Coordinates of C-alpha atoms in Angstrom, one line a residue:
Chain A
M250 CA -80.1 -150.5 131.2
M251 CA -76.8 -148.9 130.6
P252 CA -75.2 -146.0 132.6
I253 CA -75.6 -142.3 131.9
T254 CA -72.7 -139.9 131.9
G255 CA -72.1 -137.1 130.4
A256 CA -71.6 -138.5 127.0
T257 CA -75.3 -140.2 126.9
R258 CA -76.7 -139.2 124.1
L259 CA -81.1 -138.4 124.9
F260 CA -83.5 -139.1 123.5
A261 CA -87.1 -138.4 124.2
I262 CA -91.1 -139.4 124.3
L263 CA -93.1 -136.8 124.2
A264 CA -96.6 -137.2 124.5
D265 CA -99.9 -136.3 126.4
P266 CA -101.2 -138.5 128.9
I267 CA -97.2 -140.2 128.8
A268 CA -97.4 -142.0 132.6
Q269 CA -98.3 -145.1 129.9
V270 CA -95.1 -145.0 127.3
R271 CA -94.2 -148.1 127.6
T272 CA -91.5 -147.0 124.6
P273 CA -88.9 -146.1 127.0
Q274 CA -88.4 -149.5 128.8
G275 CA -88.0 -150.8 125.2
L276 CA -86.1 -149.1 123.6
N277 CA -83.5 -148.7 127.1
A278 CA -83.4 -152.3 126.7
L279 CA -82.2 -152.2 123.7
M280 CA -80.0 -149.4 123.6
A281 CA -78.0 -151.8 126.4
E282 CA -77.9 -154.6 124.2
R283 CA -76.2 -152.2 121.7
G284 CA -74.0 -151.5 124.0
T285 CA -75.3 -148.4 122.2
D286 CA -74.6 -145.0 124.9
G287 CA -78.1 -143.1 125.2
V288 CA -81.3 -143.4 127.4
M289 CA -84.7 -142.4 126.4
V290 CA -87.3 -140.3 129.0
P291 CA -90.5 -139.3 128.9
M292 CA -90.7 -135.9 128.4
H293 CA -95.3 -134.7 129.6
V294 CA -95.9 -132.1 126.7
G295 CA -99.7 -131.1 125.9
A296 CA -100.6 -130.1 122.6
A297 CA -100.2 -126.2 122.8
E298 CA -96.9 -127.1 124.3
L299 CA -95.8 -128.9 121.2
T300 CA -94.0 -126.0 119.4
E301 CA -91.9 -123.9 122.0
V302 CA -91.0 -127.8 123.1
V303 CA -88.9 -129.0 120.0
R304 CA -88.0 -125.9 119.6
G305 CA -86.4 -125.5 122.9
L306 CA -84.9 -130.0 122.1
R307 CA -83.9 -129.4 118.8
Q308 CA -81.0 -126.8 119.8
M309 CA -79.2 -129.3 122.5
R310 CA -76.0 -131.3 120.5
N311 CA -75.8 -133.9 122.2
F312 CA -80.4 -135.1 121.2
G313 CA -81.1 -137.9 118.8
G314 CA -84.2 -137.4 118.1
C315 CA -87.4 -138.4 119.9
I316 CA -91.0 -140.7 119.1
V317 CA -93.5 -138.7 119.4
T318 CA -97.4 -140.3 120.1
V319 CA -100.6 -139.0 121.1
P320 CA -101.7 -135.7 120.6
H321 CA -98.5 -134.8 119.0
K322 CA -98.6 -136.9 115.9
K323 CA -99.9 -134.5 113.1
A324 CA -98.5 -131.3 114.7
I325 CA -95.1 -132.6 114.6
L326 CA -95.2 -133.0 110.8
G327 CA -95.5 -129.0 110.8
L328 CA -92.2 -128.5 113.4
V329 CA -89.7 -130.3 111.2
D330 CA -87.8 -129.5 108.7
E331 CA -87.8 -132.7 105.9
A332 CA -90.4 -135.3 106.7
S333 CA -91.0 -138.7 104.2
P334 CA -93.2 -138.9 102.4
R335 CA -94.8 -141.9 103.7
A336 CA -94.8 -139.3 106.2
Q337 CA -96.5 -136.7 103.9
A338 CA -98.5 -139.0 101.9
I339 CA -100.6 -139.4 105.1
G340 CA -100.2 -136.7 107.0
A341 CA -98.6 -137.3 110.5
A342 CA -95.2 -138.7 111.4
N343 CA -94.0 -140.6 115.2
A344 CA -90.7 -139.9 115.2
V345 CA -88.4 -137.5 114.7
R346 CA -84.4 -137.7 114.2
R347 CA -81.9 -134.7 115.0
E348 CA -79.3 -134.8 112.1
P349 CA -75.5 -133.3 113.4
D350 CA -77.2 -129.9 111.9
G351 CA -79.5 -129.8 114.3
R352 CA -82.6 -130.3 111.6
L353 CA -85.0 -132.6 112.0
V354 CA -86.0 -135.4 110.3
A355 CA -90.0 -137.1 110.8
D356 CA -91.4 -140.5 109.6
M357 CA -94.3 -142.2 110.2
L358 CA -93.7 -145.9 111.4
D359 CA -97.2 -147.3 113.1
G360 CA -97.9 -149.3 109.4
L361 CA -94.2 -150.3 109.1
G362 CA -94.7 -151.5 112.4
F363 CA -98.1 -153.8 112.0
V364 CA -96.5 -154.9 108.7
E365 CA -93.1 -156.0 110.0
G366 CA -95.4 -157.9 112.3
L367 CA -97.3 -159.3 110.1
R368 CA -93.8 -160.4 108.4
G369 CA -92.7 -162.0 112.0
A370 CA -95.5 -163.6 112.2
G371 CA -94.4 -165.4 108.8
L372 CA -98.2 -163.8 107.3
P373 CA -96.1 -161.2 104.7
P374 CA -98.7 -159.2 103.7
A375 CA -97.6 -158.6 99.3
G376 CA -100.3 -160.0 97.2
R377 CA -103.5 -160.6 100.1
S378 CA -106.7 -158.8 99.7
V379 CA -106.8 -156.9 103.1
F380 CA -110.7 -155.4 104.7
L381 CA -109.0 -152.6 107.5
A382 CA -111.7 -150.9 109.6
G383 CA -110.5 -148.2 110.6
A384 CA -109.2 -144.7 108.7
G385 CA -108.1 -143.2 111.5
G386 CA -103.9 -142.9 113.1
A387 CA -103.2 -146.0 112.7
G388 CA -105.7 -147.1 109.9
N389 CA -104.5 -144.2 108.2
A390 CA -100.9 -145.3 108.7
I391 CA -101.7 -150.0 108.7
A392 CA -102.9 -148.2 104.6
F393 CA -100.0 -146.8 103.6
G394 CA -98.2 -149.6 105.2
L395 CA -99.8 -152.2 103.7
A396 CA -100.2 -150.6 100.7
E397 CA -95.5 -150.2 100.4
A398 CA -96.3 -153.4 101.1
G399 CA -97.5 -154.8 98.1
I400 CA -100.9 -155.6 98.6
A401 CA -102.3 -156.5 96.2
R402 CA -106.7 -154.6 96.9
L403 CA -107.7 -153.2 99.8
T404 CA -111.4 -152.5 100.8
I405 CA -111.3 -148.8 103.9
H406 CA -114.6 -149.3 106.4
N407 CA -114.9 -145.9 108.5
R408 CA -117.9 -145.3 110.2
T409 CA -118.0 -141.9 108.9
E410 CA -117.7 -143.4 104.9
A411 CA -116.2 -139.8 103.8
T412 CA -113.0 -140.9 106.0
A413 CA -112.4 -143.9 104.6
R414 CA -112.5 -142.2 100.3
D415 CA -110.4 -139.9 101.6
L416 CA -107.6 -142.3 102.3
A417 CA -108.1 -143.6 99.4
A418 CA -108.7 -141.3 97.3
R419 CA -105.1 -140.8 99.2
L420 CA -103.6 -143.2 98.2
R421 CA -104.6 -144.2 94.7
A422 CA -102.5 -140.9 94.5
S423 CA -99.6 -143.1 96.4
F424 CA -100.0 -146.2 94.8
P425 CA -101.9 -145.3 91.6
S426 CA -102.0 -148.8 90.6
L427 CA -103.6 -150.2 94.1
P428 CA -107.4 -151.0 94.2
V429 CA -108.8 -149.1 96.6
A430 CA -112.2 -149.2 97.5
A431 CA -114.8 -148.2 100.0
G432 CA -116.8 -150.5 101.5
S433 CA -118.7 -152.4 104.9
D434 CA -118.6 -156.6 103.7
P435 CA -114.7 -158.2 104.7
S436 CA -116.1 -161.5 102.6
D437 CA -113.8 -162.3 99.6
H438 CA -110.0 -161.0 101.3
D439 CA -107.1 -162.6 102.9
L440 CA -107.0 -160.6 105.5
A441 CA -108.7 -158.4 107.9
V442 CA -107.2 -155.9 109.9
N443 CA -108.8 -153.7 113.1
A444 CA -107.4 -150.2 113.4
T445 CA -110.3 -148.8 115.0
A446 CA -109.9 -148.6 119.0
L447 CA -113.2 -151.0 119.2
G448 CA -112.3 -153.7 121.4
M449 CA -110.2 -152.2 124.3
K450 CA -113.7 -151.0 126.0
P451 CA -115.6 -154.0 127.5
G452 CA -119.4 -153.2 125.4
D453 CA -118.0 -152.1 122.6
P454 CA -119.7 -152.4 119.3
A455 CA -118.1 -155.3 116.9
P456 CA -115.3 -153.1 114.3
F457 CA -117.4 -154.9 111.2
D458 CA -120.0 -157.1 110.2
L459 CA -117.6 -160.5 112.0
L460 CA -121.1 -163.0 110.6
R461 CA -118.9 -162.4 107.5
L462 CA -116.0 -163.8 108.7
T463 CA -114.5 -167.7 106.9
P464 CA -112.6 -169.5 108.4
E465 CA -109.9 -168.8 105.3
M466 CA -109.4 -165.3 106.2
T467 CA -106.5 -164.4 108.9
V468 CA -108.0 -161.5 111.2
A469 CA -105.1 -158.9 112.9
E470 CA -105.5 -156.6 115.2
V471 CA -104.6 -153.0 116.7
I472 CA -105.2 -153.1 119.8
M473 CA -102.9 -154.7 122.8
A474 CA -105.0 -154.8 125.9
P475 CA -107.0 -156.7 126.1
E476 CA -104.8 -159.7 124.2
M477 CA -108.1 -160.8 122.7
T478 CA -110.4 -159.0 121.9
P479 CA -114.2 -160.6 121.5
M480 CA -113.4 -159.8 117.4
L481 CA -110.7 -162.1 117.6
S482 CA -112.1 -164.6 120.0
H483 CA -114.7 -164.7 117.5
A484 CA -112.5 -165.3 114.5
A485 CA -110.8 -167.9 116.2
A486 CA -113.9 -169.5 117.4
T487 CA -115.3 -169.1 113.5
G488 CA -111.9 -170.9 112.7
C489 CA -109.5 -168.0 111.0
R490 CA -106.1 -167.8 111.4
I491 CA -105.7 -165.0 114.4
H492 CA -102.4 -161.9 114.3
K493 CA -103.0 -160.1 117.8
G494 CA -101.9 -156.8 118.2
A495 CA -98.4 -156.9 120.0
P496 CA -96.1 -158.0 117.1
M497 CA -96.6 -154.6 116.1
L498 CA -95.2 -153.1 118.9
A499 CA -92.5 -155.6 119.5
A500 CA -92.0 -154.7 115.5
Q501 CA -92.0 -151.0 115.9
L502 CA -88.6 -151.0 118.5
G503 CA -86.0 -151.7 116.4
L504 CA -87.6 -149.9 113.5
M505 CA -87.9 -147.0 115.7
A506 CA -84.1 -147.6 116.8
A507 CA -82.4 -147.6 113.3
F508 CA -84.3 -144.3 112.4
L509 CA -83.4 -142.8 115.3
G510 CA -79.4 -144.0 115.0
M511 CA -79.2 -145.5 118.6
T512 CA -76.9 -148.9 116.5
R513 CA -73.9 -146.4 117.4
Chain B
M235 CA -80.0 -146.5 138.8
M236 CA -83.9 -146.6 138.7
P237 CA -85.8 -148.4 135.9
I238 CA -87.8 -145.6 133.5
T239 CA -91.1 -145.3 132.3
G240 CA -93.9 -142.8 131.9
A241 CA -94.5 -141.8 134.8
T242 CA -90.6 -141.0 135.2
R243 CA -89.7 -137.5 136.3
L244 CA -87.7 -135.1 133.9
F245 CA -84.0 -133.9 135.6
A246 CA -81.3 -132.6 133.2
I247 CA -77.7 -130.5 133.6
L248 CA -77.4 -128.4 131.2
A249 CA -73.2 -127.0 130.2
D250 CA -71.0 -126.5 127.3
P251 CA -69.3 -128.7 126.9
I252 CA -71.5 -131.8 128.6
A253 CA -68.8 -134.5 128.7
Q254 CA -66.8 -134.5 132.0
V255 CA -70.2 -134.0 133.6
R256 CA -70.6 -136.9 136.8
T257 CA -74.1 -134.8 138.2
P258 CA -75.7 -136.9 136.0
Q259 CA -74.5 -140.3 137.9
G260 CA -74.1 -138.9 141.2
L261 CA -77.8 -137.7 141.6
N262 CA -79.5 -141.1 139.6
A263 CA -77.4 -143.8 142.6
L264 CA -78.4 -140.5 145.1
M265 CA -82.5 -141.3 143.4
A266 CA -82.4 -144.7 143.2
E267 CA -81.1 -145.2 147.0
R268 CA -83.3 -143.2 147.9
G269 CA -86.3 -144.6 145.5
T270 CA -86.9 -141.7 143.8
D271 CA -88.7 -142.1 140.9
G272 CA -87.0 -139.6 138.5
V273 CA -84.0 -139.4 136.2
M274 CA -80.8 -137.2 135.7
V275 CA -79.8 -136.4 131.7
P276 CA -76.8 -134.5 130.1
M277 CA -78.3 -131.9 127.6
H278 CA -75.3 -130.2 125.6
V279 CA -76.9 -126.6 125.3
G280 CA -74.0 -123.5 123.8
A281 CA -74.4 -120.0 125.4
A282 CA -75.8 -119.6 122.8
E283 CA -79.1 -121.4 122.6
L284 CA -79.7 -121.8 126.4
T285 CA -83.1 -118.6 126.2
E286 CA -84.6 -121.5 124.3
V287 CA -83.6 -124.4 125.0
V288 CA -84.9 -123.0 128.9
R289 CA -88.1 -121.3 127.6
G290 CA -89.4 -125.4 126.1
L291 CA -88.5 -127.5 129.8
R292 CA -90.3 -125.0 131.1
Q293 CA -92.9 -126.5 129.2
M294 CA -92.7 -130.2 130.0
R295 CA -94.7 -131.4 132.4
N296 CA -92.9 -134.0 134.2
F297 CA -89.2 -131.8 133.9
G298 CA -88.7 -131.0 138.1
G299 CA -85.3 -129.5 136.6
C300 CA -81.8 -128.9 135.9
I301 CA -78.8 -127.9 137.3
V302 CA -76.7 -125.4 135.2
T303 CA -73.1 -125.0 134.6
V304 CA -69.7 -123.4 131.9
P305 CA -71.0 -121.7 130.6
H306 CA -75.0 -120.6 132.0
K307 CA -74.1 -120.2 136.4
K308 CA -74.5 -115.7 135.2
A309 CA -77.4 -116.4 132.0
I310 CA -79.8 -118.5 134.0
L311 CA -80.3 -115.8 136.3
G312 CA -82.2 -114.2 134.0
L313 CA -84.1 -116.9 132.2
V314 CA -86.4 -117.8 135.8
D315 CA -89.4 -116.2 137.3
E316 CA -87.6 -116.2 140.8
A317 CA -84.0 -116.5 142.3
S318 CA -82.9 -116.4 146.0
P319 CA -81.4 -113.7 147.7
R320 CA -78.2 -115.0 147.4
A321 CA -77.9 -115.8 144.1
Q322 CA -79.1 -112.1 143.3
A323 CA -76.4 -110.9 145.4
I324 CA -73.6 -113.7 143.8
G325 CA -75.5 -113.4 140.4
A326 CA -75.0 -116.4 139.3
A327 CA -77.6 -120.4 140.2
N328 CA -76.4 -123.5 139.8
A329 CA -79.7 -124.9 140.2
V330 CA -82.9 -124.4 139.0
R331 CA -86.3 -126.2 139.4
R332 CA -89.4 -126.5 138.2
E333 CA -92.5 -126.2 140.5
P334 CA -95.8 -127.9 140.2
D335 CA -97.8 -124.0 137.8
G336 CA -93.8 -123.9 135.3
R337 CA -92.7 -121.7 137.6
L338 CA -88.9 -121.6 137.4
V339 CA -86.4 -121.1 141.3
A340 CA -83.1 -120.6 140.8
D341 CA -80.1 -120.8 143.8
M342 CA -77.0 -121.1 144.1
L343 CA -75.2 -123.8 146.4
D344 CA -71.9 -123.8 145.1
G345 CA -70.8 -122.1 148.4
L346 CA -73.9 -124.1 150.8
G347 CA -71.8 -127.4 149.4
F348 CA -67.6 -126.3 150.8
V349 CA -69.4 -125.1 153.8
E350 CA -71.5 -128.2 154.2
G351 CA -68.2 -130.2 152.9
L352 CA -66.0 -128.3 155.8
R353 CA -68.7 -129.1 157.9
G354 CA -68.5 -132.8 157.3
A355 CA -64.6 -132.7 157.3
G356 CA -65.4 -131.0 160.9
L357 CA -64.7 -128.4 160.2
P358 CA -68.1 -126.1 160.8
P359 CA -67.1 -122.2 159.4
A360 CA -68.4 -120.5 162.2
G361 CA -66.8 -117.8 164.2
R362 CA -63.3 -118.3 162.1
S363 CA -61.6 -116.4 160.7
V364 CA -60.5 -117.4 156.1
F365 CA -58.2 -115.9 153.1
L366 CA -59.9 -116.5 150.0
A367 CA -58.0 -116.3 147.1
G368 CA -59.5 -115.9 144.2
A369 CA -63.0 -114.3 143.2
G370 CA -64.6 -115.3 140.4
G371 CA -67.2 -117.1 139.3
A372 CA -66.3 -120.3 142.7
G373 CA -65.0 -117.6 145.1
N374 CA -67.8 -115.6 144.9
A375 CA -70.2 -119.3 145.8
I376 CA -67.9 -119.4 148.1
A377 CA -67.7 -116.0 150.2
F378 CA -71.3 -115.9 149.9
G379 CA -71.3 -119.8 152.2
L380 CA -69.0 -118.8 154.1
A381 CA -71.0 -115.3 155.5
E382 CA -74.0 -116.9 155.2
A383 CA -72.1 -120.1 158.1
G384 CA -71.3 -117.1 160.2
I385 CA -67.2 -117.0 159.8
A386 CA -65.9 -114.1 161.7
R387 CA -63.6 -112.1 159.4
L388 CA -62.6 -112.3 155.9
T389 CA -60.4 -111.3 153.5
I390 CA -60.1 -112.0 149.4
H391 CA -57.8 -112.1 147.8
N392 CA -58.0 -111.9 143.0
R393 CA -55.0 -111.8 140.8
T394 CA -57.8 -108.2 139.7
E395 CA -57.6 -106.7 143.3
A396 CA -60.8 -104.7 141.8
T397 CA -62.4 -107.5 141.0
A398 CA -62.2 -108.4 145.1
R399 CA -62.8 -105.5 145.6
D400 CA -66.5 -106.0 144.4
L401 CA -67.1 -109.0 145.8
A402 CA -66.4 -107.6 148.7
A403 CA -68.0 -104.6 148.5
R404 CA -71.5 -107.0 146.6
L405 CA -70.7 -108.9 151.0
R406 CA -71.0 -105.6 152.9
A407 CA -73.7 -105.2 151.3
S408 CA -75.6 -108.3 152.5
F409 CA -73.9 -109.4 155.6
P410 CA -73.0 -105.8 157.1
S411 CA -72.1 -106.8 160.2
L412 CA -68.9 -108.9 158.1
P413 CA -65.1 -107.4 158.2
V414 CA -64.5 -108.2 154.7
A415 CA -61.5 -106.7 153.4
A416 CA -58.9 -107.1 149.7
G417 CA -55.8 -108.8 150.5
S418 CA -53.2 -110.9 149.4
D419 CA -52.1 -112.1 153.4
P420 CA -53.1 -115.3 154.4
S421 CA -51.0 -115.2 157.5
D422 CA -53.6 -114.8 161.1
H423 CA -56.3 -117.0 159.6
D424 CA -57.5 -119.9 160.6
L425 CA -58.4 -120.9 157.4
A426 CA -57.3 -120.6 154.1
V427 CA -59.0 -121.2 150.9
N428 CA -57.8 -121.8 147.0
A429 CA -61.1 -121.0 145.2
T430 CA -59.0 -120.3 142.2
A431 CA -58.5 -122.5 138.6
L432 CA -54.5 -122.1 140.2
G433 CA -52.7 -125.5 140.4
M434 CA -55.5 -127.9 137.6
K435 CA -52.3 -127.7 135.4
P436 CA -49.1 -128.8 136.5
G437 CA -46.6 -125.3 136.2
D438 CA -49.0 -123.3 137.4
P439 CA -48.5 -120.5 140.4
A440 CA -49.4 -120.5 143.4
P441 CA -53.2 -119.1 143.5
F442 CA -51.3 -117.1 146.7
D443 CA -47.8 -116.8 149.0
L444 CA -47.2 -120.5 150.2
L445 CA -44.8 -119.2 152.2
R446 CA -46.4 -117.3 154.4
L447 CA -48.5 -120.1 155.8
T448 CA -48.1 -121.2 159.6
P449 CA -49.2 -125.4 161.1
E450 CA -51.8 -124.0 162.9
M451 CA -53.6 -123.6 159.9
T452 CA -56.7 -125.1 157.7
V453 CA -55.2 -125.6 153.8
A454 CA -59.0 -125.6 152.1
E455 CA -58.5 -127.1 147.7
V456 CA -61.9 -127.1 145.0
I457 CA -60.0 -128.1 142.7
M458 CA -61.0 -132.1 142.9
A459 CA -58.3 -133.0 139.8
P460 CA -55.4 -133.4 141.1
E461 CA -56.7 -134.9 144.4
M462 CA -53.4 -132.7 145.4
T463 CA -52.7 -130.1 144.5
P464 CA -49.2 -128.4 144.7
M465 CA -50.5 -125.8 147.4
L466 CA -51.7 -128.5 149.2
S467 CA -49.2 -131.1 149.3
H468 CA -46.7 -127.8 150.2
A469 CA -49.3 -126.9 153.1
A470 CA -49.2 -130.5 154.1
A471 CA -45.5 -130.4 154.4
T472 CA -45.7 -127.2 156.4
G473 CA -47.7 -128.9 158.9
C474 CA -51.6 -127.6 158.3
R475 CA -54.8 -129.7 158.3
I476 CA -55.5 -130.3 154.3
H477 CA -59.4 -130.6 153.3
K478 CA -59.1 -131.1 149.5
G479 CA -62.3 -130.2 146.7
A480 CA -63.7 -133.7 146.9
P481 CA -66.1 -132.7 149.8
M482 CA -67.7 -130.0 147.5
L483 CA -68.7 -131.9 144.9
A484 CA -70.5 -134.7 147.3
A485 CA -72.3 -132.4 149.5
Q486 CA -73.6 -130.3 146.6
L487 CA -75.5 -133.6 146.1
G488 CA -77.3 -133.6 148.4
L489 CA -77.8 -129.8 148.0
M490 CA -79.1 -130.2 144.7
A491 CA -82.1 -133.3 145.8
A492 CA -83.7 -131.8 148.3
F493 CA -83.2 -128.7 146.2
L494 CA -84.7 -130.7 143.1
G495 CA -87.0 -132.4 145.2
M496 CA -85.7 -135.7 144.6
T497 CA -87.3 -136.9 147.5
R498 CA -90.2 -138.5 146.5

């Protein structure tokens, strides 16, 4: 870590619960590597307190910005001055930069992190057909990230099908030439992605019908713990290439640092 | 420094300007020594923004409290739920603790730090007669600190005599048995204290009439830079024992840590 002085820029992560977050460790190490005079600290903020906390943070002249996570990713959009078209379309953001004039600008980096993680593993998503399980927060971010990265086709599977259709409609509005459908069959796709929480707890049902996987497919996970989910184990046994959850987080750290201006 | 995790308690120093503050370095080192899972960061907050910032900070569940300095020491009293009798009588505070239920409690540790610094140098003020130059922020805090420590008599010198008389009246209200007077002659006192800013800049006038010092007196300074002010040099040449400004800051760090609960 860099030593903290009176001249150090302040960054934060806002969450509830907060104890489990790993972003401060990651970004403080990254700033130390780069020689950036900044520090990221945890701020434990409940949903009902977010408005007042953000109002206070924007008044701090050495506040560089924050990462926001559960339960604030949707609510933060209503508290900033500007949001990227991506964040607006998704309806959520996870990063807020404070400009020198005090304006707050939000973006959603979750999906970009997933895409960067794939690219880093030699799996650029451009041109691929993708099956995505989950149309919640992670599913939304990843769907928009994949669309932006130039995938050829997307099928969205969600337990509540109306949620999948809603995401599909918003994707079509932003990417009119991308074929998007709601559906539950992963076969006949290059890449199957789990963007649900299913697989974190022992005994969770599969996020989609694993018997429809075929060996030429790549199967990607967003869950980081356990490292090998039952879905990944099954996919590996089927002969699929697998892609774990960790690269998404690693890629996000770099995207967060760039967005928050942790270069100085 | 302790590594920062999601479970780290947050402390801050609020000031404008902020770059010159040294409290984060001091308290982060102290927490590291003690194994306290906390971090102190600078927050650059202007006078007009203090209310909103404090309103935000009190909502953060892992916020342990803050040190406040120029220009916030008086204004902070109007933003907390409770202030020590000492802080109320002085009309200023420099430390705010956040209780687990969110209440903010303020105290003024400047004068205690000065007294602890004297004690640490083998100069306990109890029973001594004291001449104090300066009835501003530092002068107020030190006067109350010395009175609380049981000095025998106090003479207060201030360029604007009405300010000295005002401080004397407030001291008498809190310490009815302490003889307090406004006056400009340091002779016939055990201890002479400079609590003005005179001596920081080359060419400053003396804070009081240095020709009235006598060798049996102790002469104490609040200025930290330069380490040897012209007053201290003159006092040393006169044969007085001298007491520099640095011990006050060192003693304050311990008092701040205790007040903010940096023991866990």
